Short mmCIF file of C-alpha atoms and ligand atoms in Angstrom, two decimals:
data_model
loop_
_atom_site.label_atom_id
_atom_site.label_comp_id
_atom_site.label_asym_id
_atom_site.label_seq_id
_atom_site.Cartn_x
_atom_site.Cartn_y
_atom_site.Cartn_z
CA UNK G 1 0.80 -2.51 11.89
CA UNK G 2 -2.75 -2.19 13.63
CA UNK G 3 -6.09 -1.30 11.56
CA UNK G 4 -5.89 2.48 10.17
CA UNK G 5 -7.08 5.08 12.56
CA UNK G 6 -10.95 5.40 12.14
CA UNK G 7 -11.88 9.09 12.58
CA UNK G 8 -15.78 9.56 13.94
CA UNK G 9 -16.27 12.36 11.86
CA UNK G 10 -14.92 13.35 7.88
CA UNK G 11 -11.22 14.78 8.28
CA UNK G 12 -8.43 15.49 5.81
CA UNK G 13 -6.43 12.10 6.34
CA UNK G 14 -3.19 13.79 7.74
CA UNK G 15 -4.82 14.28 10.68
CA UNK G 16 -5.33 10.48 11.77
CA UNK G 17 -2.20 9.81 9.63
CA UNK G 18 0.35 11.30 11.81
CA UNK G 19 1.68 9.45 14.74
CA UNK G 20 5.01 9.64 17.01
CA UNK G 21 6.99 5.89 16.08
CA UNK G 22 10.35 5.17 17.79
CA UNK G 23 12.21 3.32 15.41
CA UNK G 24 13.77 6.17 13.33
CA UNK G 25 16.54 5.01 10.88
CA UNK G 26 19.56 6.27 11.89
CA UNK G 27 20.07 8.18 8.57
CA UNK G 28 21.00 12.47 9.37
CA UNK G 29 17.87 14.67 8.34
CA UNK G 30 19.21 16.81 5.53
CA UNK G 31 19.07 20.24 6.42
CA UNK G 32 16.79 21.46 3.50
CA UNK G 33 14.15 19.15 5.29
CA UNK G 34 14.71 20.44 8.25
CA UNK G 35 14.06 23.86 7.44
CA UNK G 36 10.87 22.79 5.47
CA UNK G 37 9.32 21.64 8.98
CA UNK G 38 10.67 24.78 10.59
CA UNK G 39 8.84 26.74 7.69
CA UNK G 40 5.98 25.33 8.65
CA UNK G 41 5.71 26.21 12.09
CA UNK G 42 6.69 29.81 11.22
CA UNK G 43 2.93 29.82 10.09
CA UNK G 44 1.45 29.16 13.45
CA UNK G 45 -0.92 31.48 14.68
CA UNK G 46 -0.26 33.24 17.76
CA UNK G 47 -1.12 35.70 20.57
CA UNK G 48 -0.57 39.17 18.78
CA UNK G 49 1.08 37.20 16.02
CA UNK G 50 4.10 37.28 19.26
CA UNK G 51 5.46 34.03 17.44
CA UNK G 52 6.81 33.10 20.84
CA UNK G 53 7.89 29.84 19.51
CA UNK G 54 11.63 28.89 19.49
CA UNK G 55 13.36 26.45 18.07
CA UNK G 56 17.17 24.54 18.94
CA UNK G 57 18.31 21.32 16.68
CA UNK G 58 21.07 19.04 16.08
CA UNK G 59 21.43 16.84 13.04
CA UNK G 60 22.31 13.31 13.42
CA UNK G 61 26.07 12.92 13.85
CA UNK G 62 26.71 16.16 14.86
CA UNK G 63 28.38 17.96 19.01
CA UNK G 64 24.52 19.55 18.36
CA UNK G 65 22.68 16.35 18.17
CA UNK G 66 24.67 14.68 20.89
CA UNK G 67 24.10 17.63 23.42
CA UNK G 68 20.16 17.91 22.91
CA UNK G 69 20.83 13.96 23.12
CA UNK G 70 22.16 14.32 26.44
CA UNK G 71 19.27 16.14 27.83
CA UNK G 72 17.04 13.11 26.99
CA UNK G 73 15.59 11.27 30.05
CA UNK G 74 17.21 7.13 29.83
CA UNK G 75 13.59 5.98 28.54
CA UNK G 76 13.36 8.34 25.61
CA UNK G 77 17.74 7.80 25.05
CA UNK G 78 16.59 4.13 23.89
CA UNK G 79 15.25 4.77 21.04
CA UNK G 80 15.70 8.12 20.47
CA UNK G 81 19.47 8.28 19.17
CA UNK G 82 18.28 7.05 15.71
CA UNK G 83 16.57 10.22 15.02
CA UNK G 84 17.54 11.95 11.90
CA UNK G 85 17.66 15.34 13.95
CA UNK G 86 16.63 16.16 17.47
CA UNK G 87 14.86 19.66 18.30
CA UNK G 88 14.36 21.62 21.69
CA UNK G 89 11.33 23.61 21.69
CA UNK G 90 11.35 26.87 23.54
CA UNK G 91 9.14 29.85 23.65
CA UNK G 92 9.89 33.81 24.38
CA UNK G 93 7.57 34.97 26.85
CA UNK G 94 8.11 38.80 26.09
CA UNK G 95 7.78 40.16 22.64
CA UNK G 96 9.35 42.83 20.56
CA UNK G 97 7.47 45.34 22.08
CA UNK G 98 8.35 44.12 25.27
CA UNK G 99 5.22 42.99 26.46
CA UNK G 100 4.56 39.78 28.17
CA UNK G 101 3.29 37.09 25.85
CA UNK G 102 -0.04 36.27 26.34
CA UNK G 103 0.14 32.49 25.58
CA UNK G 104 3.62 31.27 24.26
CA UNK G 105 3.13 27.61 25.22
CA UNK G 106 -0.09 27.51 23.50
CA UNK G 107 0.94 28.94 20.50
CA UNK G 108 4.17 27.08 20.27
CA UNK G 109 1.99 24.09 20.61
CA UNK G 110 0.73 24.94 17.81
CA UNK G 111 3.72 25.25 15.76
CA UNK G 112 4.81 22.42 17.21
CA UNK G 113 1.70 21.22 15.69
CA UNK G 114 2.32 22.49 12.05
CA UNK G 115 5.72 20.65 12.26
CA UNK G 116 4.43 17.41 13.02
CA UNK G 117 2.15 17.76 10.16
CA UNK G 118 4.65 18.91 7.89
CA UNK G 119 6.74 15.90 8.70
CA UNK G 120 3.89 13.58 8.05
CA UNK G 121 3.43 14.95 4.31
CA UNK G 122 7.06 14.80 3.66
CA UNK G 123 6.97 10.90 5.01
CA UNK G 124 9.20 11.65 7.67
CA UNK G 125 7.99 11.06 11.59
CA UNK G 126 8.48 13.31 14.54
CA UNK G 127 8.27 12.46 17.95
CA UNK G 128 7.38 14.84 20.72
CA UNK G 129 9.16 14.08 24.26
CA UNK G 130 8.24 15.51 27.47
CA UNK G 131 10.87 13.74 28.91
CA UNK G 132 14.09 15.53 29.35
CA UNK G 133 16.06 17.41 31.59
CA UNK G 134 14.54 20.88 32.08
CA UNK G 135 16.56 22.07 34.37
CA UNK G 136 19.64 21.47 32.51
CA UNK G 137 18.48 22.42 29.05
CA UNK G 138 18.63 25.99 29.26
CA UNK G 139 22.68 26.13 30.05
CA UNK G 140 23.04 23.47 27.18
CA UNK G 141 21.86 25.63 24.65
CA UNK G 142 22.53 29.22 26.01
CA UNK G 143 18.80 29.61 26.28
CA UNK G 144 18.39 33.71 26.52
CA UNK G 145 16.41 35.68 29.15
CA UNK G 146 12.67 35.58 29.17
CA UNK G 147 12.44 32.50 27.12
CA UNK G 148 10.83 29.21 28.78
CA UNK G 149 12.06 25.22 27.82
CA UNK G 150 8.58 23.67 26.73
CA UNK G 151 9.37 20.50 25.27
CA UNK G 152 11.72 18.40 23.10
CA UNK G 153 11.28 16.56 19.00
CA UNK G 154 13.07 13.91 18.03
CA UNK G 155 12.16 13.68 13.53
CA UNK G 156 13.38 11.69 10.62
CA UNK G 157 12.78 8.93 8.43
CA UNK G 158 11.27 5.87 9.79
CA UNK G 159 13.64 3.01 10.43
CA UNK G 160 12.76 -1.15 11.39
CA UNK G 161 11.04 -2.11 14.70
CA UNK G 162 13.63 -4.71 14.97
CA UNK G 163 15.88 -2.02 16.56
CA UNK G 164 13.48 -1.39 19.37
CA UNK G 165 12.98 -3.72 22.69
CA UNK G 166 9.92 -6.17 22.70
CA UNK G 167 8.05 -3.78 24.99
CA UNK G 168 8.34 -0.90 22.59
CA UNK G 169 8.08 -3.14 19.74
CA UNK G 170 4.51 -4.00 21.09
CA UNK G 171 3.71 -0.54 21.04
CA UNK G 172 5.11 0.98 17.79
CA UNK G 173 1.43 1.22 16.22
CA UNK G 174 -0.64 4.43 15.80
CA UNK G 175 -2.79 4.33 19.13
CA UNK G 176 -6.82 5.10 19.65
CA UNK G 177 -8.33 8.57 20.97
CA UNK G 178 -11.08 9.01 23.55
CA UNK G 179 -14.19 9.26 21.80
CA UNK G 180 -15.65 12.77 20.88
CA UNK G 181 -18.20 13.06 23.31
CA UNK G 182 -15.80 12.81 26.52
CA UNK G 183 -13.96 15.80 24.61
CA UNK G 184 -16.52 18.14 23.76
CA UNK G 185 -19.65 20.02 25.65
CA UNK G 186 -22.56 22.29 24.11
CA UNK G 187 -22.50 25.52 26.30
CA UNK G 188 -21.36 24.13 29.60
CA UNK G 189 -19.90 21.20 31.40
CA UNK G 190 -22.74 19.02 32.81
CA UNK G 191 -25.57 20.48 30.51
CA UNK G 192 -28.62 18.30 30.31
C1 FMN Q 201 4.08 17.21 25.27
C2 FMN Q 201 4.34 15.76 24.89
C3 FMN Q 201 5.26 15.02 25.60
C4 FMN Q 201 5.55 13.70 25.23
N1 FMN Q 201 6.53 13.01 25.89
C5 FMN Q 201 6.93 11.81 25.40
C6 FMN Q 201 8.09 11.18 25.93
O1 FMN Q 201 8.80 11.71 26.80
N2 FMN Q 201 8.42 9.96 25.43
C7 FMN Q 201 7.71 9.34 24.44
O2 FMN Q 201 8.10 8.26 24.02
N3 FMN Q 201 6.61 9.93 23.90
C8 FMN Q 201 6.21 11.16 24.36
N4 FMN Q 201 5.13 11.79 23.78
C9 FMN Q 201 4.37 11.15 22.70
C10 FMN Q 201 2.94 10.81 23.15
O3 FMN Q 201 2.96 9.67 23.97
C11 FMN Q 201 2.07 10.58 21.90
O4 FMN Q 201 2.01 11.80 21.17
C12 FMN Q 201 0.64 10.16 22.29
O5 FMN Q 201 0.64 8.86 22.83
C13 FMN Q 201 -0.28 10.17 21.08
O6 FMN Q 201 0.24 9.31 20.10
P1 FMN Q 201 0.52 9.80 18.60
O7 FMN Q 201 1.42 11.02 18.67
O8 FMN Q 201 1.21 8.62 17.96
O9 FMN Q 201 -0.79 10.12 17.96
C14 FMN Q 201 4.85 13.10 24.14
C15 FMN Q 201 3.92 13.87 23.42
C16 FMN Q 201 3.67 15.19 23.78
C17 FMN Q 201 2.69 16.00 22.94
#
């Protein structure tokens, strides 16, 4: 593994810590985990407190797992399959009240977010993946009216880089971050 991630600034190390590897182990997440990461993301602040954010997962081994698996674009079906679970993120873009949400994919980033973080300080991994069939996803898991596909986890234990082709092999290291400055502006873009 590369050099630790070298924040610019002081952070809480969970921050730099977390990263999205490929080689997962194989082994089913038990449930009780599972729920832990979900718990987490329940805590997510949002629009109105709408908690638009949805989630859909299959264990390892499991008709679940291998449906969400089949949503999976061919690139992320490599290594993906030795997730311990795999989760569909989704968002309801009207709330109780039945008002439109004011920013669901925001706020499920967010406990999306939460999640990730959760998974780091439990030692387990997850993996966002854009890549998936959107189109498809909502009929595999009986998505309900006025809710939106946003994006899809794959979480677990980690596993060996020996399972994973030399390309991906190469690149199963946390990676680097543009620095602050082309992130952040005082005021306004362009500013003297
Ligand atoms: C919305 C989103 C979509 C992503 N889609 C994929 C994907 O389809 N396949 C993949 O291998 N990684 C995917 N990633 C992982 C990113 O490449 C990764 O988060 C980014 O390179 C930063 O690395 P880190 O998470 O290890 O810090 C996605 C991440 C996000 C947040």
């Amino acid at each position: 593994m590369s050099e630790p991630r070298q924040p610019q600034h002081p952070i809480h190390p969970q921050f730099p810590g977390r990263w999205s590897p490929r080689a997962f182990s194989g082994e089913p997440l038990p449930k009780a985990q599972l729920l832990s990461l979900f718990e987490a993301a329940r805590w997510a602040p949002s629009a109105n407190n709408s908690q638009p954010w949805r989630f859909v997962y299959g264990i390892h081994g499991t008709p679940a797992f291998d449906a969400l698996f089949g949503l999976l674009a061919p690139f992320n079906q490599t290594w993906a399959g030795n997730a311990g679970a795999l989760i569909l993120v989704a968002a309801k873009t009207v709330d109780d009240k039945g008002r439109t949400v004011g920013a669901p994919a925001f706020d499920s980033g967010a406990a999306w977010m939460s999640l990730a973080l959760q998974a780091h300080a439990d030692g387990l991994f997850a993996h966002a993946m854009g890549g998936f069939d959107k189109a498809k996803a909502p009929e595999v898991v009986a998505l309900p009216e006025d809710h939106i596909v946003l994006c899809m986890v794959a979480v677990g234990a980690y596993g060996d880089p020996a399972q994973l082709d030399e390309g991906l092999r190469a690149r199963e290291a946390p990676n680097e971050r543009k620095p602050l400055e082309a992130l952040v502006v005082e005021g306004r873009f362009g500013a003297p």
